């Protein structure tokens, strides 16, 4: 069912994607203050971040499958309602338990991007599908770039609850726009809901992602961490056997392990890893005090403004990526994007000497991410039947999320292992901060991972013929 107003539809869905990413980023400036704000210790307050990541990881593949079964518009509205409800709970909370519950509800609203891609594939004219999906994919980066300076300004001039009142408004607006402007795309799958598979997938993801997020504080060799990793392996094995047995699986493993789909998802993990490294390293380099040789002494607001051009570059080059893909195919644009990311990170240690150079690094990496992220849905859609569009894009989004989770763990380990001491000031005692060598190591690791993504992308079968023949 093609819409008569594709530009309006693309704008609505991209704005919703930006809002989702914005909601994730808004909490960043208040993370250090959460224990005092919520009356909790640091370990427990960190659940405010972990809960969102876990809920989003579980919801993304499940909502994708539900979108194929019941129609993506219905699931988009559910996502927006969850985002608004979770934000409202956070806006009204002053203690840890309801705040974490609200953050988990926000996580259930995160699968808007893969569901939006499913709507675009069915509703936008074929000659505009590639560019529309590219804009949709890049909306996450744009929202992230906008969120940091916006949230810093809000926190500096008003109460932190205002962040979540803003998110509540965005969720409510998205609900109205989805209900009124997104066409009622029919379900594309005639299968049935799989309750056992849902439980197994949820349990397996929680058992995998929870120790990845908490392993550093629990201890990587602790019985709890090891036990959860073992449990995740067992649960996923049972899940795989069950999915192969039933006629209507949540995740069609036969499709997922096809070479083009598998390699695209593995490249997505690597790209998610590399991109999140930029989000972790750049703010720290910019905000370190100038009393350190490698510190640039920028304020939180200035840091956000130095990083914002990267998000804009990502959106611009996602559209360029669609034009290149029409000529050379999405495989070429993915290889190009991964190669740009790898080259920029490997050159990164020489781009940390000033704020403009850090901004330049962010722009170049974001250009590569814009090319790469825009190519991913085109590669996935060319390799799966239309009846699995939302589910397959949900798995791809989960792969990127897994990459960011692994990046957070690895980069935290590197940056906390290679430190120097920042001198005491009137506001803070002497404390350890990442060293210049630590930042260099982090960038080189990210560059190596991006090189792996480049190789994986080169091994993907070229789908350009299938993409041109995609049905209207």
Coordinates of C-alpha atoms in Angstrom, one line a residue:
X1 CA 0.0 0.0 0.0
X2 CA 1.8 3.1 -1.3
X3 CA 1.2 6.4 0.4
X4 CA 0.3 9.5 -1.5
X5 CA 2.6 11.7 0.6
X6 CA 5.9 9.8 0.9
X7 CA 7.8 12.8 2.0
X8 CA 5.5 13.4 5.0
X9 CA 5.8 9.8 6.0
X10 CA 9.6 9.8 5.8
X11 CA 9.7 13.0 7.8
X12 CA 7.4 11.6 10.5
X13 CA 9.3 8.4 10.9
X14 CA 12.7 10.0 10.8
X15 CA 11.6 12.6 13.4
X16 CA 10.4 9.7 15.6
X17 CA 13.8 8.0 15.2
X18 CA 15.5 11.2 16.2
X19 CA 13.2 11.4 19.2
X20 CA 14.1 7.9 20.3
X21 CA 17.8 8.6 20.1
X22 CA 17.3 11.9 21.8
X23 CA 15.5 10.2 24.7
X24 CA 18.5 7.8 25.1
X25 CA 21.0 10.6 25.1
X26 CA 19.1 13.0 27.4
X27 CA 20.2 11.1 30.5
X28 CA 23.9 11.4 29.8
X29 CA 24.6 14.7 31.6
X30 CA 22.9 13.5 34.8
X31 CA 24.4 10.0 35.0
X32 CA 27.1 11.1 37.5
X33 CA 24.5 12.7 39.7
X34 CA 21.9 9.9 39.6
X35 CA 23.0 8.4 43.0
X36 CA 22.4 11.7 44.8
X37 CA 19.2 12.4 42.8
X38 CA 17.6 9.0 43.5
X39 CA 19.0 8.3 47.0
X40 CA 20.9 5.2 45.8
X41 CA 24.5 4.1 45.6
X42 CA 26.4 4.1 42.3
X43 CA 26.0 0.4 41.6
X44 CA 22.3 0.4 42.0
X45 CA 21.8 3.8 40.2
X46 CA 23.5 2.3 37.2
X47 CA 20.4 0.2 36.6
X48 CA 18.8 3.4 35.3
X49 CA 21.0 2.9 32.2
X50 CA 21.1 -0.9 32.1
X51 CA 17.4 -1.3 32.3
X52 CA 16.8 0.7 29.1
X53 CA 19.5 -1.2 27.2
X54 CA 18.1 -4.6 28.3
X55 CA 14.5 -3.7 27.6
X56 CA 15.4 -2.3 24.1
X57 CA 17.5 -5.4 23.3
X58 CA 14.6 -7.7 24.1
X59 CA 11.9 -5.6 22.5
X60 CA 13.7 -5.0 19.2
X61 CA 13.5 -8.6 17.7
X62 CA 10.2 -9.3 19.3
X63 CA 8.4 -6.2 18.1
X64 CA 9.9 -6.8 14.7
X65 CA 8.2 -10.2 14.5
X66 CA 5.0 -8.7 15.9
X67 CA 5.1 -6.1 13.2
X68 CA 5.2 -8.8 10.5
X69 CA 2.3 -10.6 12.2
X70 CA 0.0 -7.7 13.2
X71 CA 1.2 -4.8 11.1
X72 CA 4.1 -2.3 11.9
X73 CA 1.8 0.7 12.4
X74 CA 0.2 -0.9 15.4
X75 CA 3.6 -1.7 16.9
X76 CA 4.8 1.8 16.2
X77 CA 1.9 3.2 18.3
X78 CA 2.7 0.8 21.1
X79 CA 6.3 1.9 21.0
X80 CA 5.4 5.5 21.2
X81 CA 3.0 4.9 24.1
X82 CA 5.7 3.0 26.0
X83 CA 8.1 5.8 25.4
X84 CA 5.7 8.4 26.7
X85 CA 4.6 6.3 29.7
X86 CA 8.1 5.5 30.7
X87 CA 9.2 9.1 30.4
X88 CA 6.2 10.3 32.4
X89 CA 7.1 7.9 35.2
X90 CA 10.7 9.2 35.2
X91 CA 9.5 12.8 35.3
X92 CA 7.5 12.1 38.4
X93 CA 10.1 10.0 40.2
X94 CA 12.5 10.9 43.0
X95 CA 13.5 7.4 44.0
X96 CA 15.3 4.5 42.3
X97 CA 12.6 1.8 41.8
X98 CA 10.1 3.8 39.8
X99 CA 12.8 5.6 37.9
X100 CA 14.3 2.3 36.8
X101 CA 10.8 1.0 35.9
X102 CA 10.3 4.1 33.8
X103 CA 13.6 3.7 32.0
X104 CA 12.7 0.1 31.2
X105 CA 9.4 1.2 29.7
X106 CA 11.4 3.8 27.6
X107 CA 13.5 0.9 26.4
X108 CA 10.3 -0.9 25.1
X109 CA 9.8 2.1 22.9
X110 CA 13.1 1.9 21.2
X111 CA 12.3 -0.4 18.2
X112 CA 10.8 2.5 16.3
X113 CA 13.5 2.5 13.6
X114 CA 13.3 -1.1 12.4
X115 CA 9.5 -0.9 12.4
X116 CA 9.7 2.4 10.5
X117 CA 11.9 0.7 7.9
X118 CA 9.2 -2.0 7.5
X119 CA 6.6 0.7 6.9
X120 CA 8.8 2.5 4.3
X121 CA 9.4 -0.7 2.3
X122 CA 5.7 -1.2 1.9
X123 CA 4.5 2.5 1.6
X124 CA 7.2 4.5 -0.3
X125 CA 7.6 4.4 -4.1
X126 CA 10.3 1.9 -5.1
X127 CA 12.6 4.6 -6.5
X128 CA 12.6 6.4 -3.1
X129 CA 12.8 3.4 -0.7
X130 CA 16.7 3.4 -0.6
X131 CA 17.0 7.1 0.4
X132 CA 14.1 6.9 2.8
X133 CA 15.6 3.9 4.6
X134 CA 18.9 5.7 4.7
X135 CA 17.4 8.7 6.4
X136 CA 15.5 6.5 8.8
X137 CA 18.7 4.6 9.8
X138 CA 20.8 7.8 10.3
X139 CA 18.1 9.4 12.5
X140 CA 19.7 7.6 15.5
X141 CA 23.0 9.4 15.0
X142 CA 21.3 12.7 14.5
X143 CA 19.3 12.4 17.7
X144 CA 22.4 11.3 19.6
X145 CA 24.3 14.4 18.4
X146 CA 21.5 16.8 19.2
X147 CA 20.7 15.2 22.6
X148 CA 24.0 16.0 24.4
X149 CA 24.0 19.8 24.0
X150 CA 20.2 20.0 24.4
X151 CA 20.2 18.0 27.6
X152 CA 23.2 20.0 29.0
X153 CA 21.4 23.3 28.4
X154 CA 18.2 22.0 30.0
X155 CA 20.0 20.6 33.1
X156 CA 22.0 23.9 33.5
X157 CA 18.9 26.1 33.4
X158 CA 16.2 24.0 35.0
X159 CA 15.4 20.9 37.0
X160 CA 16.5 17.5 35.7
X161 CA 12.9 16.3 35.6
X162 CA 12.4 18.7 32.6
X163 CA 14.4 16.2 30.5
X164 CA 11.8 13.6 31.0
X165 CA 8.9 16.0 30.6
X166 CA 10.4 16.7 27.2
X167 CA 10.7 13.0 26.4
X168 CA 7.0 12.6 27.5
X169 CA 6.0 15.2 25.0
X170 CA 8.0 13.6 22.2
X171 CA 6.4 10.2 22.9
X172 CA 2.9 11.7 23.0
X173 CA 3.5 13.6 19.8
X174 CA 4.8 10.5 18.1
X175 CA 1.7 8.5 19.2
X176 CA -0.6 11.1 17.5
X177 CA 1.5 11.3 14.3
X178 CA 1.7 7.5 14.0
X179 CA -2.1 7.2 14.5
X180 CA -2.9 9.9 12.0
X181 CA -0.2 10.0 9.3
X182 CA 1.3 6.4 9.1
X183 CA -0.8 4.3 6.7
X184 CA -2.3 1.1 8.1
X185 CA 0.2 -1.3 6.5
X186 CA -1.3 -4.8 6.5
X187 CA 0.4 -7.7 8.2
X188 CA 2.7 -9.5 5.8
X189 CA 3.0 -12.8 7.7
X190 CA 0.2 -15.3 8.3
X191 CA 2.1 -17.1 11.1
X192 CA 1.1 -17.4 14.8
X193 CA 2.5 -15.9 18.0
X194 CA 5.1 -18.2 19.6
X195 CA 4.9 -17.7 23.4
X196 CA 7.6 -20.3 24.3
X197 CA 10.0 -18.8 21.8
X198 CA 9.3 -15.3 23.2
X199 CA 10.2 -16.5 26.7
X200 CA 13.3 -18.3 25.6
X201 CA 14.6 -15.3 23.5
X202 CA 13.9 -12.9 26.3
X203 CA 15.7 -15.1 28.9
X204 CA 18.6 -15.7 26.5
X205 CA 19.2 -12.1 25.8
X206 CA 18.9 -11.1 29.4
X207 CA 21.4 -13.8 30.4
X208 CA 23.8 -12.6 27.7
X209 CA 23.6 -8.8 28.0
X210 CA 23.3 -8.5 31.7
X211 CA 26.8 -9.9 32.4
X212 CA 28.2 -7.9 29.5
X213 CA 26.9 -4.8 31.2
X214 CA 27.7 -5.7 34.8
X215 CA 30.7 -8.0 34.4
X216 CA 33.2 -5.3 35.4
X217 CA 31.5 -4.7 38.7
X218 CA 30.5 -8.3 39.4
X219 CA 34.0 -9.6 38.3
X220 CA 34.5 -11.4 35.0
X221 CA 35.5 -14.6 36.7
X222 CA 32.7 -14.5 39.4
X223 CA 30.3 -17.4 39.6
X224 CA 27.4 -15.1 38.7
X225 CA 29.0 -13.7 35.6
X226 CA 30.2 -17.1 34.3
X227 CA 27.0 -18.8 35.3
X228 CA 24.9 -16.3 33.3
X229 CA 27.1 -16.6 30.2
X230 CA 26.7 -20.4 30.4
X231 CA 23.0 -20.1 31.0
X232 CA 22.6 -17.8 27.9
X233 CA 24.4 -20.4 25.8
X234 CA 22.1 -23.2 27.0
X235 CA 19.0 -21.1 26.6
X236 CA 19.9 -20.0 23.0
X237 CA 20.6 -23.7 22.1
X238 CA 17.2 -24.7 23.3
X239 CA 15.7 -21.6 21.5
X240 CA 17.4 -22.6 18.2
X241 CA 16.1 -26.1 18.4
X242 CA 12.6 -24.8 19.1
X243 CA 12.7 -22.2 16.3
X244 CA 13.8 -24.9 13.8
X245 CA 11.0 -27.2 14.8
X246 CA 8.0 -24.9 14.7
X247 CA 6.3 -23.5 11.4
X248 CA 6.1 -19.9 12.6
X249 CA 9.3 -19.0 14.4
X250 CA 10.1 -15.6 16.0
X251 CA 13.5 -15.7 14.3
X252 CA 13.7 -17.7 11.1
X253 CA 17.2 -19.1 11.7
X254 CA 17.4 -20.6 8.2
X255 CA 17.1 -17.0 6.9
X256 CA 19.2 -15.5 9.6
X257 CA 22.1 -17.8 8.8
X258 CA 22.0 -17.2 5.1
X259 CA 25.4 -15.8 4.0
X260 CA 24.2 -12.3 3.1
X261 CA 22.1 -11.9 6.2
X262 CA 24.7 -13.3 8.6
X263 CA 27.6 -11.3 7.2
X264 CA 25.5 -8.1 7.2
X265 CA 24.6 -8.7 10.9
X266 CA 28.2 -9.4 11.8
X267 CA 29.3 -6.2 10.1
X268 CA 26.5 -4.4 12.0
X269 CA 28.0 -5.6 15.3
X270 CA 31.4 -4.3 14.3
X271 CA 30.0 -1.0 13.1
X272 CA 28.0 -0.6 16.3
X273 CA 31.2 -1.2 18.3
X274 CA 33.2 1.3 16.3
X275 CA 30.5 4.1 16.3
X276 CA 30.0 3.8 20.1
X277 CA 33.7 4.1 20.7
X278 CA 33.5 7.6 19.2
X279 CA 30.6 8.4 21.6
X280 CA 32.7 7.3 24.6
X281 CA 36.1 8.8 23.7
X282 CA 35.2 12.2 22.2
X283 CA 33.4 13.7 25.3
X284 CA 36.1 12.5 27.7
X285 CA 38.9 14.0 25.6
X286 CA 37.0 17.3 25.2
X287 CA 36.1 17.6 28.9
X288 CA 39.4 16.7 30.5
X289 CA 41.0 19.7 32.3
X290 CA 43.7 21.6 30.5
X291 CA 46.0 20.9 33.5
X292 CA 46.6 17.6 31.7
X293 CA 48.7 17.6 28.6
X294 CA 45.9 15.8 26.6
X295 CA 42.9 17.6 28.2
X296 CA 41.0 20.2 26.2
X297 CA 39.0 21.8 29.0
X298 CA 35.6 22.1 27.3
X299 CA 32.3 22.5 29.2
X300 CA 29.5 20.0 28.8
X301 CA 27.5 22.3 26.5
X302 CA 30.6 23.1 24.4
X303 CA 31.4 19.4 24.2
X304 CA 27.9 18.7 22.8
X305 CA 28.2 21.5 20.3
X306 CA 31.6 20.2 19.1
X307 CA 30.1 16.8 18.6
X308 CA 26.8 17.9 16.9
X309 CA 28.2 18.4 13.4
X310 CA 28.9 14.7 13.3
X311 CA 25.2 13.9 13.6
X312 CA 24.4 16.3 10.8
X313 CA 27.1 14.8 8.6
X314 CA 25.6 11.3 9.2
X315 CA 22.2 12.4 8.0
X316 CA 23.5 14.2 4.9
X317 CA 25.7 11.3 3.8
X318 CA 23.0 8.7 4.4
X319 CA 21.2 10.4 1.5
X320 CA 24.4 10.5 -0.5
X321 CA 24.7 6.8 0.3
X322 CA 21.3 6.1 -1.3
X323 CA 22.4 7.8 -4.5
X324 CA 25.7 5.9 -4.6
X325 CA 23.8 2.6 -3.9
X326 CA 21.6 3.1 -6.9
X327 CA 24.7 3.2 -9.1
X328 CA 27.0 0.7 -7.3
X329 CA 24.7 -1.2 -4.9
X330 CA 24.4 -1.2 -1.1
X331 CA 27.3 -3.6 -0.7
X332 CA 29.7 -1.0 -2.2
X333 CA 28.3 1.7 0.1
X334 CA 28.7 -0.5 3.2
X335 CA 32.3 -1.4 2.2
X336 CA 33.0 2.3 1.6
X337 CA 31.5 3.3 5.0
X338 CA 33.4 0.7 6.9
X339 CA 36.7 1.7 5.2
X340 CA 36.1 5.4 6.1
X341 CA 35.4 4.5 9.7
X342 CA 38.5 2.3 9.9
X343 CA 40.8 4.9 8.3
X344 CA 39.5 7.7 10.5
X345 CA 40.0 5.7 13.7
X346 CA 43.5 4.6 12.7
X347 CA 44.3 8.2 12.1
X348 CA 42.4 9.3 15.3
X349 CA 45.4 9.4 17.7
X350 CA 46.7 12.4 15.6
X351 CA 43.3 14.1 15.8
X352 CA 43.0 14.6 19.5
X353 CA 45.1 17.7 20.0
X354 CA 42.4 20.3 19.8
X355 CA 38.6 20.6 19.9
X356 CA 38.3 21.3 16.1
X357 CA 40.4 18.2 15.3
X358 CA 38.2 16.1 17.6
X359 CA 35.2 17.5 15.8
X360 CA 36.8 16.6 12.4
X361 CA 37.4 13.1 13.7
X362 CA 33.7 12.9 14.6
X363 CA 32.6 14.2 11.3
X364 CA 34.7 11.7 9.3
X365 CA 33.6 8.8 11.4
X366 CA 30.0 9.9 11.1
X367 CA 30.3 10.1 7.3
X368 CA 31.4 6.5 7.3
X369 CA 28.6 5.5 9.7
X370 CA 26.1 7.4 7.5
X371 CA 27.2 5.4 4.4
X372 CA 27.2 2.1 6.4
X373 CA 24.0 2.4 8.4
X374 CA 22.1 3.5 5.3
X375 CA 23.2 0.4 3.4
X376 CA 22.2 -2.1 6.1
X377 CA 18.4 -2.1 5.7
X378 CA 18.8 -2.3 1.9
X379 CA 21.1 -5.4 2.2
X380 CA 18.8 -7.0 4.7
X381 CA 15.6 -6.3 2.7
X382 CA 17.2 -7.7 -0.5
X383 CA 18.1 -10.9 1.3
X384 CA 14.8 -11.7 3.1
X385 CA 11.2 -12.2 1.9
X386 CA 8.9 -9.3 2.5
X387 CA 7.0 -11.4 5.1
X388 CA 10.1 -11.2 7.4
X389 CA 11.0 -7.5 6.8
X390 CA 10.4 -6.1 10.3
X391 CA 11.7 -9.2 12.1
X392 CA 14.9 -9.2 10.0
X393 CA 15.5 -5.5 10.5
X394 CA 14.8 -6.0 14.2
X395 CA 17.6 -8.6 14.4
X396 CA 19.9 -6.3 12.5
X397 CA 19.1 -3.5 15.0
X398 CA 19.8 -5.9 17.8
X399 CA 23.2 -6.7 16.2
X400 CA 24.1 -3.0 16.3
X401 CA 23.0 -2.8 19.9
X402 CA 25.1 -5.8 20.8
X403 CA 28.1 -4.1 19.2
X404 CA 27.5 -0.9 21.3
X405 CA 27.2 -3.0 24.5
X406 CA 30.4 -4.8 23.8
X407 CA 32.1 -1.5 22.9
X408 CA 31.0 0.0 26.2
X409 CA 32.6 -2.9 28.1
X410 CA 35.8 -3.1 26.1
X411 CA 36.4 0.6 26.1
X412 CA 35.6 1.0 29.8
X413 CA 38.2 -1.7 30.5
X414 CA 40.8 0.0 28.3
X415 CA 40.2 3.5 29.6
X416 CA 40.1 2.5 33.3
X417 CA 43.3 0.4 33.0
X418 CA 45.4 3.2 31.3
X419 CA 45.1 6.2 33.5
X420 CA 46.9 9.3 34.9
X421 CA 45.9 11.4 37.9
X422 CA 44.1 14.6 37.4
X423 CA 45.3 17.2 40.0
X424 CA 43.0 18.3 42.8
X425 CA 40.9 21.4 42.3
X426 CA 38.6 23.4 44.5
X427 CA 35.7 21.3 43.3
X428 CA 37.2 17.8 43.2
X429 CA 40.1 15.9 44.8
X430 CA 42.8 14.3 42.7
X431 CA 41.3 11.4 40.7
X432 CA 42.3 9.0 37.9
X433 CA 41.3 9.8 34.3
X434 CA 42.1 8.1 31.0
X435 CA 45.6 8.7 29.7
X436 CA 46.6 9.8 26.2
X437 CA 47.9 6.2 25.7
X438 CA 44.5 4.9 26.8
X439 CA 42.7 7.0 24.2
X440 CA 45.1 6.0 21.5
X441 CA 44.6 2.3 22.4
X442 CA 40.8 2.7 22.3
X443 CA 40.9 4.4 18.9
X444 CA 43.2 1.7 17.4
X445 CA 41.0 -1.1 18.7
X446 CA 38.0 0.6 17.1
X447 CA 39.9 0.9 13.9
X448 CA 40.8 -2.7 13.9
X449 CA 37.2 -3.7 14.5
X450 CA 36.1 -1.4 11.6
X451 CA 38.7 -3.2 9.4
X452 CA 37.0 -6.5 10.4
X453 CA 33.7 -4.9 9.4
X454 CA 35.2 -3.9 6.0
X455 CA 36.3 -7.4 5.3
X456 CA 32.9 -8.9 6.3
X457 CA 31.2 -6.3 4.0
X458 CA 33.4 -7.3 1.1
X459 CA 32.3 -11.0 1.6
X460 CA 28.6 -10.2 1.3
X461 CA 27.1 -11.3 -2.0
X462 CA 26.2 -8.3 -4.1
X463 CA 22.4 -7.9 -4.1
X464 CA 22.1 -5.0 -6.6
X465 CA 20.2 -7.1 -9.1
X466 CA 17.7 -8.3 -6.4
X467 CA 17.4 -4.7 -5.1
X468 CA 16.4 -3.4 -8.6
X469 CA 13.9 -6.2 -9.0
X470 CA 12.2 -5.6 -5.6
X471 CA 8.4 -5.6 -6.0
X472 CA 6.4 -2.4 -5.7

